[in-house]
Amino acid sequence: MSALLFELEVLQRNAALGLRFWDMATASSVIDGLVVEVYPRNAPNARKRALPNPSGIYVAHRVSGLIDFEFDDREPVEQPWIDALDASPPPSGCRIEVSDPFGRFLPLAFDAGLPARGLFTWLAPWISPPQPIVLPGSPSSPPQLLIERIPLFSAPSRPLPQPLAVTYAQLREAGTQRVPAWSLLAVDIDGAPRGIGMADRDGRVAVIYPYPEPPRTPLSSPPEARSDFRWTVELSAFWSPASPPIEAPAVPDLADVLAQLATPCTVIDSLSSPAPPRRLEYRRPMTARTEGQPAADASWLLVSTA
């Protein structure tokens, strides 16, 4: 008996965009439930939804203006990409908007030249030539280079993922009462970066990060059970106020958000006297405020751009 071999038909489809998101709090890329919309900048009504594949990569299909590229099945398989990269004019300028209907993450938007082969790496446009950005991170880890991942910042109302620590604050500019919408707040413990968060449009921010190693305790027998660990926390903020002031956008641009890392501003601990050190206690959320304010303003954490 002889076997018959049939050549199966091969269908090639080229995805114009693949996005891997990065949860800045949990250091995870497995994030479902996001709404990711892609559209040409000159056609905001031509929105297409990017959907996650089984690996958690959000893939965009049928992007306006890229349909022919998507169904280009010429050989070799790399040819559509080679032609796209050599094309003149260069790849189409598209806008990507990200939101979370579950309220875990703050929205953001950014530009991308499509088609983009492989997982998309967002490059800082203010660096020449554009390069991936480095985020503050744990000194025990390699630098957090944003390669093939898009950062997502926790919403202030996000339920706290266990067993992580959190620092809450509501930011206001000292002297002007302006709200530094979409600014960044970083947490250092014992001089080492632990986490960074983004404020929402009302200046509310939740910086979620892992606890440091507990302080060493003297050896005893039997081992002493403890949960009263405390650490000293220092805060730093990053904000670039517009002059003259403009209304904060409903959705922040990722380039504007991360460009603020180049403009640190001062976090004011106290208005009246040197404030005691900020303390983080194990398994207790920390709320940061500026001491010495009138009772009506006591909940704010003031920042100064001077």
CSV table of C-alpha atoms in Angstrom, one decimal:
chain,number,residue,atom,x,y,z
A,1,MET,CA,0.0,0.0,0.0
A,2,SER,CA,1.5,3.3,-1.0
A,3,ALA,CA,1.0,6.5,1.0
A,4,LEU,CA,-0.3,9.6,-0.7
A,5,LEU,CA,1.3,12.9,0.3
A,6,PHE,CA,-0.7,16.1,-0.1
A,7,GLU,CA,0.9,19.5,0.2
A,8,LEU,CA,-1.3,21.6,2.5
A,9,GLU,CA,-2.2,25.1,1.6
A,10,VAL,CA,-0.3,27.7,3.6
A,11,LEU,CA,-2.0,31.0,4.4
A,12,GLN,CA,0.3,33.8,5.5
A,13,ARG,CA,-1.0,36.8,7.3
A,14,ASN,CA,1.2,39.6,8.5
A,15,ALA,CA,0.3,41.4,11.7
A,16,ALA,CA,1.1,45.1,11.5
A,17,LEU,CA,1.5,45.4,15.3
A,18,GLY,CA,2.2,43.2,18.3
A,19,LEU,CA,2.2,44.7,21.8
A,20,ARG,CA,3.4,43.3,25.1
A,21,PHE,CA,2.3,45.3,28.1
A,22,TRP,CA,4.2,45.5,31.4
A,23,ASP,CA,2.6,45.8,34.8
A,24,MET,CA,4.9,48.2,36.6
A,25,ALA,CA,3.6,47.0,40.0
A,26,THR,CA,3.8,43.2,39.6
A,27,ALA,CA,6.5,43.0,36.9
A,28,SER,CA,4.2,40.9,34.9
A,29,SER,CA,3.3,40.8,31.2
A,30,VAL,CA,0.3,38.6,31.5
A,31,ILE,CA,-2.5,41.2,31.3
A,32,ASP,CA,-5.9,40.4,29.9
A,33,GLY,CA,-9.0,42.5,29.5
A,34,LEU,CA,-7.4,45.7,28.1
A,35,VAL,CA,-9.0,47.7,25.3
A,36,VAL,CA,-6.3,48.5,22.7
A,37,GLU,CA,-7.3,50.6,19.7
A,38,VAL,CA,-5.2,51.4,16.7
A,39,TYR,CA,-5.9,54.0,14.1
A,40,PRO,CA,-4.1,56.2,11.6
A,41,ARG,CA,-3.5,59.6,13.1
A,42,ASN,CA,-5.3,61.2,10.2
A,43,ALA,CA,-8.3,58.9,10.5
A,44,PRO,CA,-9.3,58.6,14.2
A,45,ASN,CA,-12.7,57.1,13.2
A,46,ALA,CA,-11.0,54.1,11.6
A,47,ARG,CA,-10.3,52.4,14.9
A,48,LYS,CA,-9.4,48.7,15.0
A,49,ARG,CA,-9.2,46.7,18.2
A,50,ALA,CA,-6.0,44.8,18.9
A,51,LEU,CA,-6.8,41.5,20.6
A,52,PRO,CA,-4.6,39.3,22.8
A,53,ASN,CA,-3.3,36.0,21.5
A,54,PRO,CA,-2.7,32.9,23.8
A,55,SER,CA,0.7,34.4,24.8
A,56,GLY,CA,-0.9,37.6,26.0
A,57,ILE,CA,0.5,39.6,23.1
A,58,TYR,CA,-2.1,42.2,21.7
A,59,VAL,CA,-2.1,41.8,17.9
A,60,ALA,CA,-3.7,44.3,15.5
A,61,HIS,CA,-5.3,43.1,12.3
A,62,ARG,CA,-7.0,45.0,9.5
A,63,VAL,CA,-5.5,48.3,10.4
A,64,SER,CA,-6.7,51.0,8.0
A,65,GLY,CA,-4.3,51.5,5.1
A,66,LEU,CA,-2.4,48.2,5.9
A,67,ILE,CA,-4.8,45.6,4.6
A,68,ASP,CA,-2.7,44.9,1.5
A,69,PHE,CA,0.3,44.4,3.7
A,70,GLU,CA,-1.5,42.1,6.0
A,71,PHE,CA,-2.5,39.7,3.2
A,72,ASP,CA,0.7,40.0,1.2
A,73,ASP,CA,1.9,36.3,1.0
A,74,ARG,CA,4.8,36.6,-1.4
A,75,GLU,CA,7.8,34.5,-1.0
A,76,PRO,CA,10.1,34.7,0.9
A,77,VAL,CA,7.9,35.4,3.9
A,78,GLU,CA,10.2,38.3,4.8
A,79,GLN,CA,9.5,40.1,1.6
A,80,PRO,CA,6.5,42.2,2.8
A,81,TRP,CA,8.5,43.4,5.7
A,82,ILE,CA,11.5,44.2,3.6
A,83,ASP,CA,9.3,46.3,1.3
A,84,ALA,CA,7.6,48.0,4.2
A,85,LEU,CA,10.9,49.0,5.8
A,86,ASP,CA,12.2,50.3,2.4
A,87,ALA,CA,9.0,52.1,1.5
A,88,SER,CA,8.9,55.8,0.8
A,89,PRO,CA,7.2,57.4,2.6
A,90,PRO,CA,8.1,55.4,5.7
A,91,PRO,CA,5.6,53.2,7.6
A,92,SER,CA,2.3,54.8,8.5
A,93,GLY,CA,2.0,56.9,11.6
A,94,CYS,CA,-0.6,55.4,13.8
A,95,ARG,CA,-2.0,56.1,17.2
A,96,ILE,CA,-2.5,53.5,19.9
A,97,GLU,CA,-4.8,54.1,22.8
A,98,VAL,CA,-5.0,51.8,25.8
A,99,SER,CA,-7.6,51.7,28.5
A,100,ASP,CA,-8.7,49.2,31.1
A,101,PRO,CA,-12.4,48.7,31.7
A,102,PHE,CA,-11.6,46.8,34.9
A,103,GLY,CA,-10.0,50.0,36.4
A,104,ARG,CA,-6.6,48.4,37.2
A,105,PHE,CA,-4.5,50.6,35.1
A,106,LEU,CA,-4.5,54.2,34.0
A,107,PRO,CA,-5.1,55.0,30.3
A,108,LEU,CA,-2.3,56.0,28.0
A,109,ALA,CA,-1.6,56.6,24.3
A,110,PHE,CA,1.4,56.7,22.0
A,111,ASP,CA,2.4,56.9,18.4
A,112,ALA,CA,3.9,54.0,16.3
A,113,GLY,CA,5.1,53.7,12.8
A,114,LEU,CA,3.3,50.6,11.3
A,115,PRO,CA,3.9,48.0,10.2
A,116,ALA,CA,6.3,47.2,13.1
A,117,ARG,CA,7.9,43.8,12.8
A,118,GLY,CA,8.2,41.7,15.9
A,119,LEU,CA,7.1,42.9,19.3
A,120,PHE,CA,6.9,46.7,19.3
A,121,THR,CA,9.6,48.6,21.2
A,122,TRP,CA,8.6,52.1,22.1
A,123,LEU,CA,11.5,54.5,21.5
A,124,ALA,CA,11.9,57.8,23.4
A,125,PRO,CA,11.5,60.5,20.7
A,126,TRP,CA,13.4,63.1,22.7
A,127,ILE,CA,16.6,61.0,22.5
A,128,SER,CA,18.6,61.3,19.3
A,129,PRO,CA,18.6,58.7,17.8
A,130,PRO,CA,15.4,57.4,19.5
A,131,GLN,CA,16.2,54.7,22.1
A,132,PRO,CA,14.4,52.5,24.6
A,133,ILE,CA,14.0,54.3,28.0
A,134,VAL,CA,15.5,53.2,31.3
A,135,LEU,CA,13.2,53.2,34.3
A,136,PRO,CA,14.2,53.3,38.0
A,137,GLY,CA,14.4,49.8,39.4
A,138,SER,CA,15.8,47.5,42.0
A,139,PRO,CA,19.5,47.7,42.4
A,140,SER,CA,19.6,43.9,42.4
A,141,SER,CA,18.1,43.7,39.0
A,142,PRO,CA,19.3,44.7,35.6
A,143,PRO,CA,18.1,48.2,34.5
A,144,GLN,CA,14.5,48.2,33.5
A,145,LEU,CA,15.0,48.8,29.8
A,146,LEU,CA,11.6,49.2,28.0
A,147,ILE,CA,12.4,46.8,25.2
A,148,GLU,CA,9.5,45.0,23.6
A,149,ARG,CA,7.1,46.1,26.3
A,150,ILE,CA,4.8,49.0,27.1
A,151,PRO,CA,4.6,50.1,30.7
A,152,LEU,CA,1.2,50.2,32.5
A,153,PHE,CA,0.8,52.2,35.7
A,154,SER,CA,-1.6,51.3,38.4
A,155,ALA,CA,-4.8,53.3,38.9
A,156,PRO,CA,-5.1,54.7,42.5
A,157,SER,CA,-8.2,52.6,43.0
A,158,ARG,CA,-6.6,49.3,42.0
A,159,PRO,CA,-7.0,46.5,44.6
A,160,LEU,CA,-3.6,45.9,46.1
A,161,PRO,CA,-1.9,42.8,44.6
A,162,GLN,CA,-0.6,40.7,47.5
A,163,PRO,CA,2.0,40.6,49.0
A,164,LEU,CA,3.1,44.0,47.6
A,165,ALA,CA,3.5,47.4,49.4
A,166,VAL,CA,1.8,50.6,48.3
A,167,THR,CA,2.3,54.3,48.9
A,168,TYR,CA,-0.7,56.5,48.2
A,169,ALA,CA,-0.6,60.3,47.6
A,170,GLN,CA,-2.5,63.1,46.1
A,171,LEU,CA,-0.2,65.6,44.5
A,172,ARG,CA,-0.5,69.4,44.3
A,173,GLU,CA,2.0,72.1,43.2
A,174,ALA,CA,3.0,74.2,46.2
A,175,GLY,CA,1.9,77.8,45.9
A,176,THR,CA,-0.3,77.5,42.8
A,177,GLN,CA,-2.6,74.6,43.8
A,178,ARG,CA,-2.2,73.2,40.3
A,179,VAL,CA,-2.7,69.5,40.1
A,180,PRO,CA,0.2,67.7,38.4
A,181,ALA,CA,-1.9,65.4,36.3
A,182,TRP,CA,-0.1,62.4,34.8
A,183,SER,CA,3.1,63.2,36.7
A,184,LEU,CA,5.3,60.5,38.2
A,185,LEU,CA,6.1,59.6,41.8
A,186,ALA,CA,9.0,57.4,42.7
A,187,VAL,CA,9.7,55.5,45.9
A,188,ASP,CA,13.1,54.9,47.3
A,189,ILE,CA,13.8,52.7,50.4
A,190,ASP,CA,17.1,53.0,52.2
A,191,GLY,CA,18.4,54.8,49.1
A,192,ALA,CA,17.4,52.2,46.6
A,193,PRO,CA,14.6,52.6,44.0
A,194,ARG,CA,11.6,50.3,44.7
A,195,GLY,CA,8.8,51.6,42.5
A,196,ILE,CA,7.3,54.3,40.3
A,197,GLY,CA,3.7,55.3,39.7
A,198,MET,CA,1.8,57.7,37.6
A,199,ALA,CA,-0.8,60.2,39.0
A,200,ASP,CA,-4.2,60.3,37.5
A,201,ARG,CA,-5.8,63.4,36.1
A,202,ASP,CA,-6.7,64.5,39.7
A,203,GLY,CA,-3.2,64.0,41.0
A,204,ARG,CA,-4.0,60.8,42.8
A,205,VAL,CA,-1.3,58.2,42.7
A,206,ALA,CA,-0.6,54.7,44.0
A,207,VAL,CA,3.0,53.4,43.8
A,208,ILE,CA,2.9,49.7,44.2
A,209,TYR,CA,6.1,47.8,44.7
A,210,PRO,CA,7.6,44.7,46.4
A,211,TYR,CA,8.7,44.9,50.0
A,212,PRO,CA,12.4,45.0,50.7
A,213,GLU,CA,14.0,42.1,52.5
A,214,PRO,CA,13.2,42.3,56.2
A,215,PRO,CA,15.9,43.8,58.4
A,216,ARG,CA,18.2,41.1,59.9
A,217,THR,CA,17.2,40.0,63.4
A,218,PRO,CA,19.4,38.3,66.1
A,219,LEU,CA,19.4,34.6,66.1
A,220,SER,CA,17.2,33.0,68.7
A,221,SER,CA,15.8,29.6,69.6
A,222,PRO,CA,13.0,29.1,68.8
A,223,PRO,CA,13.1,31.6,65.8
A,224,GLU,CA,11.2,34.8,66.7
A,225,ALA,CA,8.0,35.4,64.7
A,226,ARG,CA,7.9,39.0,63.6
A,227,SER,CA,5.8,41.1,61.4
A,228,ASP,CA,6.7,44.6,62.7
A,229,PHE,CA,9.2,45.4,60.0
A,230,ARG,CA,9.7,49.1,59.1
A,231,TRP,CA,11.6,50.9,56.4
A,232,THR,CA,12.5,54.5,55.7
A,233,VAL,CA,10.9,55.9,52.5
A,234,GLU,CA,12.0,58.8,50.4
A,235,LEU,CA,9.9,60.2,47.6
A,236,SER,CA,10.8,62.0,44.4
A,237,ALA,CA,8.4,63.4,41.8
A,238,PHE,CA,8.8,64.1,38.1
A,239,TRP,CA,6.6,66.8,36.4
A,240,SER,CA,6.9,69.2,33.5
A,241,PRO,CA,4.3,71.9,34.0
A,242,ALA,CA,3.2,73.6,30.8
A,243,SER,CA,3.6,77.3,30.6
A,244,PRO,CA,1.1,78.9,30.3
A,245,PRO,CA,-1.0,76.2,32.0
A,246,ILE,CA,-3.1,74.0,29.8
A,247,GLU,CA,-5.9,71.6,30.6
A,248,ALA,CA,-4.6,68.1,31.2
A,249,PRO,CA,-5.5,65.7,28.5
A,250,ALA,CA,-8.1,63.0,29.2
A,251,VAL,CA,-5.6,60.4,28.1
A,252,PRO,CA,-1.8,61.0,28.6
A,253,ASP,CA,0.7,60.6,25.9
A,254,LEU,CA,3.4,58.1,26.9
A,255,ALA,CA,6.1,60.3,25.4
A,256,ASP,CA,5.0,63.3,27.6
A,257,VAL,CA,4.8,61.1,30.7
A,258,LEU,CA,8.2,59.5,30.4
A,259,ALA,CA,9.9,62.7,29.3
A,260,GLN,CA,9.2,64.0,32.8
A,261,LEU,CA,11.9,61.7,34.2
A,262,ALA,CA,14.4,64.4,33.0
A,263,THR,CA,12.7,67.1,35.1
A,264,PRO,CA,12.7,66.0,38.8
A,265,CYS,CA,10.9,68.3,41.2
A,266,THR,CA,11.0,68.5,45.0
A,267,VAL,CA,8.6,66.7,47.2
A,268,ILE,CA,7.9,68.9,50.3
A,269,ASP,CA,7.8,66.9,53.5
A,270,SER,CA,6.8,69.7,55.8
A,271,LEU,CA,5.9,73.4,55.7
A,272,SER,CA,6.7,74.2,59.3
A,273,SER,CA,9.6,72.1,60.5
A,274,PRO,CA,11.8,69.2,59.5
A,275,ALA,CA,9.4,66.3,59.1
A,276,PRO,CA,10.2,63.0,60.7
A,277,PRO,CA,11.3,60.3,58.3
A,278,ARG,CA,8.5,58.6,56.3
A,279,ARG,CA,8.1,55.0,57.5
A,280,LEU,CA,6.6,52.1,55.6
A,281,GLU,CA,5.3,49.4,57.9
A,282,TYR,CA,4.9,45.8,56.8
A,283,ARG,CA,1.5,45.0,55.4
A,284,ARG,CA,0.2,48.5,56.0
A,285,PRO,CA,-0.6,50.9,53.1
A,286,MET,CA,1.4,54.1,53.4
A,287,THR,CA,-0.2,57.5,52.7
A,288,ALA,CA,2.2,60.4,52.0
A,289,ARG,CA,1.2,64.0,52.9
A,290,THR,CA,3.0,67.3,53.5
A,291,GLU,CA,3.1,68.1,57.2
A,292,GLY,CA,2.2,71.5,58.6
A,293,GLN,CA,-0.7,72.3,56.2
A,294,PRO,CA,-4.1,73.7,57.3
A,295,ALA,CA,-6.6,71.1,58.1
A,296,ALA,CA,-8.5,71.6,54.9
A,297,ASP,CA,-5.4,70.9,52.8
A,298,ALA,CA,-3.9,68.2,55.1
A,299,SER,CA,-4.4,65.4,52.6
A,300,TRP,CA,-2.1,66.9,49.8
A,301,LEU,CA,1.4,66.0,49.1
A,302,LEU,CA,3.0,69.2,47.8
A,303,VAL,CA,5.6,69.3,45.0
A,304,SER,CA,7.7,72.2,43.9
A,305,THR,CA,9.1,72.8,40.5
A,306,ALA,CA,11.5,75.4,41.7
